Amino acid sequence: MKLLFRQRFFSWFDSYDIYDEAGNTLFVVKGRPAWGHCLEIYDRFDQHIGTIKEEILAFLPRFDIFITGNYIGQIRKAISFFRPRYQVDFNGWRVEGDLFGWEYGVFYGNEPIMHASKQVLNLTDTYVIDVEKEENMLYSLMVVLAIDAATCANP
């Protein structure tokens, strides 16, 4: 399943719309005022389903992940040379990316979970997310949101 992740052009805080292949809105992400990034995810029925909150007193970007108010884990940027690396401490996932963070995959062992590609010739951040299994859609979106926020915080 492919998702199109597009940042809204006119917004004071990070706001994104996430569409399926047919152009239907699946999720809306609304940034809210906070120290560091705080992104709230809503489904197409405007029900709050998740939150990504940056820890501001960390050496490298670090994001706590919540689903319906329950803490499920963390995504953090790791020290690395040449290629960005992120550690995901839920689901046993690992992230591997290219030099600029514009294209990366998420894996469970050797099994691909999703692949994200940033479209660079757009005015706002735009990604295509290819998710292997529908049940991983929300988690995959949260990984992409956290990596995008980490890239904005520490380019």
PDB file of C-alpha atoms in Angstrom:
ATOM      1  CA  MET A   1       0.000   0.000   0.000  1.00  0.00           C
ATOM      2  CA  LYS A   2       1.361   3.412  -0.947  1.00  0.00           C
ATOM      3  CA  LEU A   3       0.834   6.555   1.119  1.00  0.00           C
ATOM      4  CA  LEU A   4       1.518  10.113   0.024  1.00  0.00           C
ATOM      5  CA  PHE A   5       2.764  12.262   2.896  1.00  0.00           C
ATOM      6  CA  ARG A   6       2.532  15.983   2.131  1.00  0.00           C
ATOM      7  CA  GLN A   7       3.285  18.914   4.426  1.00  0.00           C
ATOM      8  CA  ARG A   8       0.777  21.764   4.299  1.00  0.00           C
ATOM      9  CA  PHE A   9       2.181  24.902   2.691  1.00  0.00           C
ATOM     10  CA  PHE A  10       0.618  27.498   5.010  1.00  0.00           C
ATOM     11  CA  SER A  11       0.782  26.405   8.640  1.00  0.00           C
ATOM     12  CA  TRP A  12       2.461  27.892  11.711  1.00  0.00           C
ATOM     13  CA  PHE A  13       3.347  24.467  13.035  1.00  0.00           C
ATOM     14  CA  ASP A  14       4.139  21.220  11.236  1.00  0.00           C
ATOM     15  CA  SER A  15       0.932  19.998   9.608  1.00  0.00           C
ATOM     16  CA  TYR A  16       0.635  17.154   7.139  1.00  0.00           C
ATOM     17  CA  ASP A  17      -1.995  15.359   5.128  1.00  0.00           C
ATOM     18  CA  ILE A  18      -1.547  11.673   4.361  1.00  0.00           C
ATOM     19  CA  TYR A  19      -3.365  10.204   1.367  1.00  0.00           C
ATOM     20  CA  ASP A  20      -3.793   6.734  -0.082  1.00  0.00           C
ATOM     21  CA  GLU A  21      -3.100   5.896  -3.736  1.00  0.00           C
ATOM     22  CA  ALA A  22      -6.596   7.031  -4.756  1.00  0.00           C
ATOM     23  CA  GLY A  23      -6.146  10.461  -3.142  1.00  0.00           C
ATOM     24  CA  ASN A  24      -8.355   9.770  -0.107  1.00  0.00           C
ATOM     25  CA  THR A  25      -7.251  11.344   3.168  1.00  0.00           C
ATOM     26  CA  LEU A  26      -6.213   8.623   5.634  1.00  0.00           C
ATOM     27  CA  PHE A  27      -4.560  10.713   8.344  1.00  0.00           C
ATOM     28  CA  VAL A  28      -4.116  14.344   9.303  1.00  0.00           C
ATOM     29  CA  VAL A  29      -1.096  15.352  11.356  1.00  0.00           C
ATOM     30  CA  LYS A  30      -1.268  18.554  13.368  1.00  0.00           C
ATOM     31  CA  GLY A  31       1.703  20.151  15.045  1.00  0.00           C
ATOM     32  CA  ARG A  32       1.019  21.835  18.346  1.00  0.00           C
ATOM     33  CA  PRO A  33       2.977  24.407  20.308  1.00  0.00           C
ATOM     34  CA  ALA A  34       5.540  22.721  22.542  1.00  0.00           C
ATOM     35  CA  TRP A  35       9.242  22.729  23.340  1.00  0.00           C
ATOM     36  CA  GLY A  36      10.536  20.598  20.481  1.00  0.00           C
ATOM     37  CA  HIS A  37       8.329  18.921  17.913  1.00  0.00           C
ATOM     38  CA  CYS A  38       4.947  17.615  19.017  1.00  0.00           C
ATOM     39  CA  LEU A  39       2.848  16.008  16.300  1.00  0.00           C
ATOM     40  CA  GLU A  40      -0.651  14.662  16.840  1.00  0.00           C
ATOM     41  CA  ILE A  41      -2.110  12.156  14.389  1.00  0.00           C
ATOM     42  CA  TYR A  42      -5.807  11.975  13.603  1.00  0.00           C
ATOM     43  CA  ASP A  43      -7.651   9.430  11.488  1.00  0.00           C
ATOM     44  CA  ARG A  44     -10.040  10.395   8.675  1.00  0.00           C
ATOM     45  CA  PHE A  45     -12.866  10.677  11.241  1.00  0.00           C
ATOM     46  CA  ASP A  46     -10.896  13.314  13.208  1.00  0.00           C
ATOM     47  CA  GLN A  47     -10.220  10.896  16.093  1.00  0.00           C
ATOM     48  CA  HIS A  48      -6.861  11.372  17.832  1.00  0.00           C
ATOM     49  CA  ILE A  49      -4.893   8.128  17.446  1.00  0.00           C
ATOM     50  CA  GLY A  50      -1.255   8.949  18.101  1.00  0.00           C
ATOM     51  CA  THR A  51       1.374  11.451  19.222  1.00  0.00           C
ATOM     52  CA  ILE A  52       5.055  11.948  18.482  1.00  0.00           C
ATOM     53  CA  LYS A  53       6.842  14.127  21.038  1.00  0.00           C
ATOM     54  CA  GLU A  54      10.466  15.219  20.871  1.00  0.00           C
ATOM     55  CA  GLU A  55      12.616  15.045  23.985  1.00  0.00           C
ATOM     56  CA  ILE A  56      14.384  18.381  24.038  1.00  0.00           C
ATOM     57  CA  LEU A  57      17.188  17.630  26.499  1.00  0.00           C
ATOM     58  CA  ALA A  58      18.836  14.990  24.314  1.00  0.00           C
ATOM     59  CA  PHE A  59      22.198  15.197  22.517  1.00  0.00           C
ATOM     60  CA  LEU A  60      20.690  13.826  19.277  1.00  0.00           C
ATOM     61  CA  PRO A  61      17.022  14.008  18.217  1.00  0.00           C
ATOM     62  CA  ARG A  62      14.842  11.607  20.187  1.00  0.00           C
ATOM     63  CA  PHE A  63      11.081  11.098  19.870  1.00  0.00           C
ATOM     64  CA  ASP A  64       8.633   9.332  22.169  1.00  0.00           C
ATOM     65  CA  ILE A  65       5.786   7.526  20.394  1.00  0.00           C
ATOM     66  CA  PHE A  66       2.286   7.218  21.843  1.00  0.00           C
ATOM     67  CA  ILE A  67      -0.738   5.345  20.447  1.00  0.00           C
ATOM     68  CA  THR A  68      -4.076   6.409  21.975  1.00  0.00           C
ATOM     69  CA  GLY A  69      -2.183   7.917  24.901  1.00  0.00           C
ATOM     70  CA  ASN A  70      -0.083   4.818  25.650  1.00  0.00           C
ATOM     71  CA  TYR A  71       3.709   4.982  25.331  1.00  0.00           C
ATOM     72  CA  ILE A  72       4.886   2.356  22.828  1.00  0.00           C
ATOM     73  CA  GLY A  73       8.521   3.247  22.271  1.00  0.00           C
ATOM     74  CA  GLN A  74      11.068   5.674  20.959  1.00  0.00           C
ATOM     75  CA  ILE A  75      12.833   6.637  17.755  1.00  0.00           C
ATOM     76  CA  ARG A  76      16.230   8.274  18.063  1.00  0.00           C
ATOM     77  CA  LYS A  77      18.985   9.374  15.748  1.00  0.00           C
ATOM     78  CA  ALA A  78      22.213   7.457  16.286  1.00  0.00           C
ATOM     79  CA  ILE A  79      25.772   8.666  15.845  1.00  0.00           C
ATOM     80  CA  SER A  80      27.006   7.507  12.453  1.00  0.00           C
ATOM     81  CA  PHE A  81      29.253   8.528   9.613  1.00  0.00           C
ATOM     82  CA  PHE A  82      28.119   9.072   6.009  1.00  0.00           C
ATOM     83  CA  ARG A  83      24.624   7.567   6.351  1.00  0.00           C
ATOM     84  CA  PRO A  84      21.961   8.628   8.827  1.00  0.00           C
ATOM     85  CA  ARG A  85      21.001   5.913  11.296  1.00  0.00           C
ATOM     86  CA  TYR A  86      17.981   5.732  13.524  1.00  0.00           C
ATOM     87  CA  GLN A  87      17.209   3.364  16.358  1.00  0.00           C
ATOM     88  CA  VAL A  88      13.627   2.230  16.783  1.00  0.00           C
ATOM     89  CA  ASP A  89      12.889   0.560  20.100  1.00  0.00           C
ATOM     90  CA  PHE A  90       9.502  -0.935  19.268  1.00  0.00           C
ATOM     91  CA  ASN A  91       8.435  -3.853  17.066  1.00  0.00           C
ATOM     92  CA  GLY A  92      12.083  -4.948  16.653  1.00  0.00           C
ATOM     93  CA  TRP A  93      12.405  -2.639  13.637  1.00  0.00           C
ATOM     94  CA  ARG A  94      15.557  -1.068  12.250  1.00  0.00           C
ATOM     95  CA  VAL A  95      15.954   1.862   9.844  1.00  0.00           C
ATOM     96  CA  GLU A  96      18.545   2.152   7.088  1.00  0.00           C
ATOM     97  CA  GLY A  97      18.873   5.319   5.023  1.00  0.00           C
ATOM     98  CA  ASP A  98      20.890   7.022   2.345  1.00  0.00           C
ATOM     99  CA  LEU A  99      23.343   9.905   2.780  1.00  0.00           C
ATOM    100  CA  PHE A 100      20.734  12.682   2.781  1.00  0.00           C
ATOM    101  CA  GLY A 101      17.907  10.861   4.538  1.00  0.00           C
ATOM    102  CA  TRP A 102      15.762  11.201   1.432  1.00  0.00           C
ATOM    103  CA  GLU A 103      15.310   7.493   0.919  1.00  0.00           C
ATOM    104  CA  TYR A 104      15.268   4.791   3.545  1.00  0.00           C
ATOM    105  CA  GLY A 105      13.708   1.527   4.541  1.00  0.00           C
ATOM    106  CA  VAL A 106      12.452  -0.054   7.727  1.00  0.00           C
ATOM    107  CA  PHE A 107      13.136  -3.741   8.331  1.00  0.00           C
ATOM    108  CA  TYR A 108      12.262  -6.445  10.812  1.00  0.00           C
ATOM    109  CA  GLY A 109      15.287  -8.719  10.537  1.00  0.00           C
ATOM    110  CA  ASN A 110      15.649  -9.023   6.765  1.00  0.00           C
ATOM    111  CA  GLU A 111      11.919  -8.567   6.114  1.00  0.00           C
ATOM    112  CA  PRO A 112      11.024  -5.160   4.617  1.00  0.00           C
ATOM    113  CA  ILE A 113       8.314  -3.273   6.522  1.00  0.00           C
ATOM    114  CA  MET A 114       8.217  -0.067   4.484  1.00  0.00           C
ATOM    115  CA  HIS A 115      10.207   2.166   2.180  1.00  0.00           C
ATOM    116  CA  ALA A 116      10.069   5.979   2.171  1.00  0.00           C
ATOM    117  CA  SER A 117      11.235   8.286  -0.614  1.00  0.00           C
ATOM    118  CA  LYS A 118      11.350  12.055  -0.329  1.00  0.00           C
ATOM    119  CA  GLN A 119      10.301  13.937  -3.446  1.00  0.00           C
ATOM    120  CA  VAL A 120      12.818  16.776  -3.589  1.00  0.00           C
ATOM    121  CA  LEU A 121      11.307  19.096  -6.212  1.00  0.00           C
ATOM    122  CA  ASN A 122       8.328  20.202  -4.106  1.00  0.00           C
ATOM    123  CA  LEU A 123       7.817  23.388  -2.089  1.00  0.00           C
ATOM    124  CA  THR A 124       6.922  21.406   1.044  1.00  0.00           C
ATOM    125  CA  ASP A 125       8.143  18.095   2.462  1.00  0.00           C
ATOM    126  CA  THR A 126       6.571  15.306   0.419  1.00  0.00           C
ATOM    127  CA  TYR A 127       7.213  11.582   0.808  1.00  0.00           C
ATOM    128  CA  VAL A 128       5.920   8.449  -0.841  1.00  0.00           C
ATOM    129  CA  ILE A 129       5.661   5.666   1.732  1.00  0.00           C
ATOM    130  CA  ASP A 130       5.319   2.105   0.453  1.00  0.00           C
ATOM    131  CA  VAL A 131       4.031  -0.082   3.307  1.00  0.00           C
ATOM    132  CA  GLU A 132       4.181  -3.858   2.867  1.00  0.00           C
ATOM    133  CA  LYS A 133       1.320  -4.712   5.276  1.00  0.00           C
ATOM    134  CA  GLU A 134      -1.651  -2.497   6.122  1.00  0.00           C
ATOM    135  CA  GLU A 135      -1.364  -3.212   9.860  1.00  0.00           C
ATOM    136  CA  ASN A 136       2.034  -1.429   9.838  1.00  0.00           C
ATOM    137  CA  MET A 137       0.651   1.731   8.232  1.00  0.00           C
ATOM    138  CA  LEU A 138       0.340   3.912  11.370  1.00  0.00           C
ATOM    139  CA  TYR A 139       3.693   2.804  12.826  1.00  0.00           C
ATOM    140  CA  SER A 140       5.379   3.410   9.459  1.00  0.00           C
ATOM    141  CA  LEU A 141       3.880   6.892   9.271  1.00  0.00           C
ATOM    142  CA  MET A 142       5.160   7.641  12.774  1.00  0.00           C
ATOM    143  CA  VAL A 143       8.693   6.577  11.816  1.00  0.00           C
ATOM    144  CA  VAL A 144       8.629   8.876   8.765  1.00  0.00           C
ATOM    145  CA  LEU A 145       7.263  11.794  10.809  1.00  0.00           C
ATOM    146  CA  ALA A 146       9.959  11.378  13.462  1.00  0.00           C
ATOM    147  CA  ILE A 147      12.766  11.133  10.887  1.00  0.00           C
ATOM    148  CA  ASP A 148      11.428  14.182   9.030  1.00  0.00           C
ATOM    149  CA  ALA A 149      11.290  16.141  12.307  1.00  0.00           C
ATOM    150  CA  ALA A 150      14.833  14.984  13.215  1.00  0.00           C
ATOM    151  CA  THR A 151      16.083  16.081   9.804  1.00  0.00           C
ATOM    152  CA  CYS A 152      14.473  19.509  10.260  1.00  0.00           C
ATOM    153  CA  ALA A 153      15.931  19.858  13.764  1.00  0.00           C
ATOM    154  CA  ASN A 154      19.478  18.811  12.758  1.00  0.00           C
ATOM    155  CA  PRO A 155      19.914  19.065   8.985  1.00  0.00           C
TER     156      PRO A 155
END
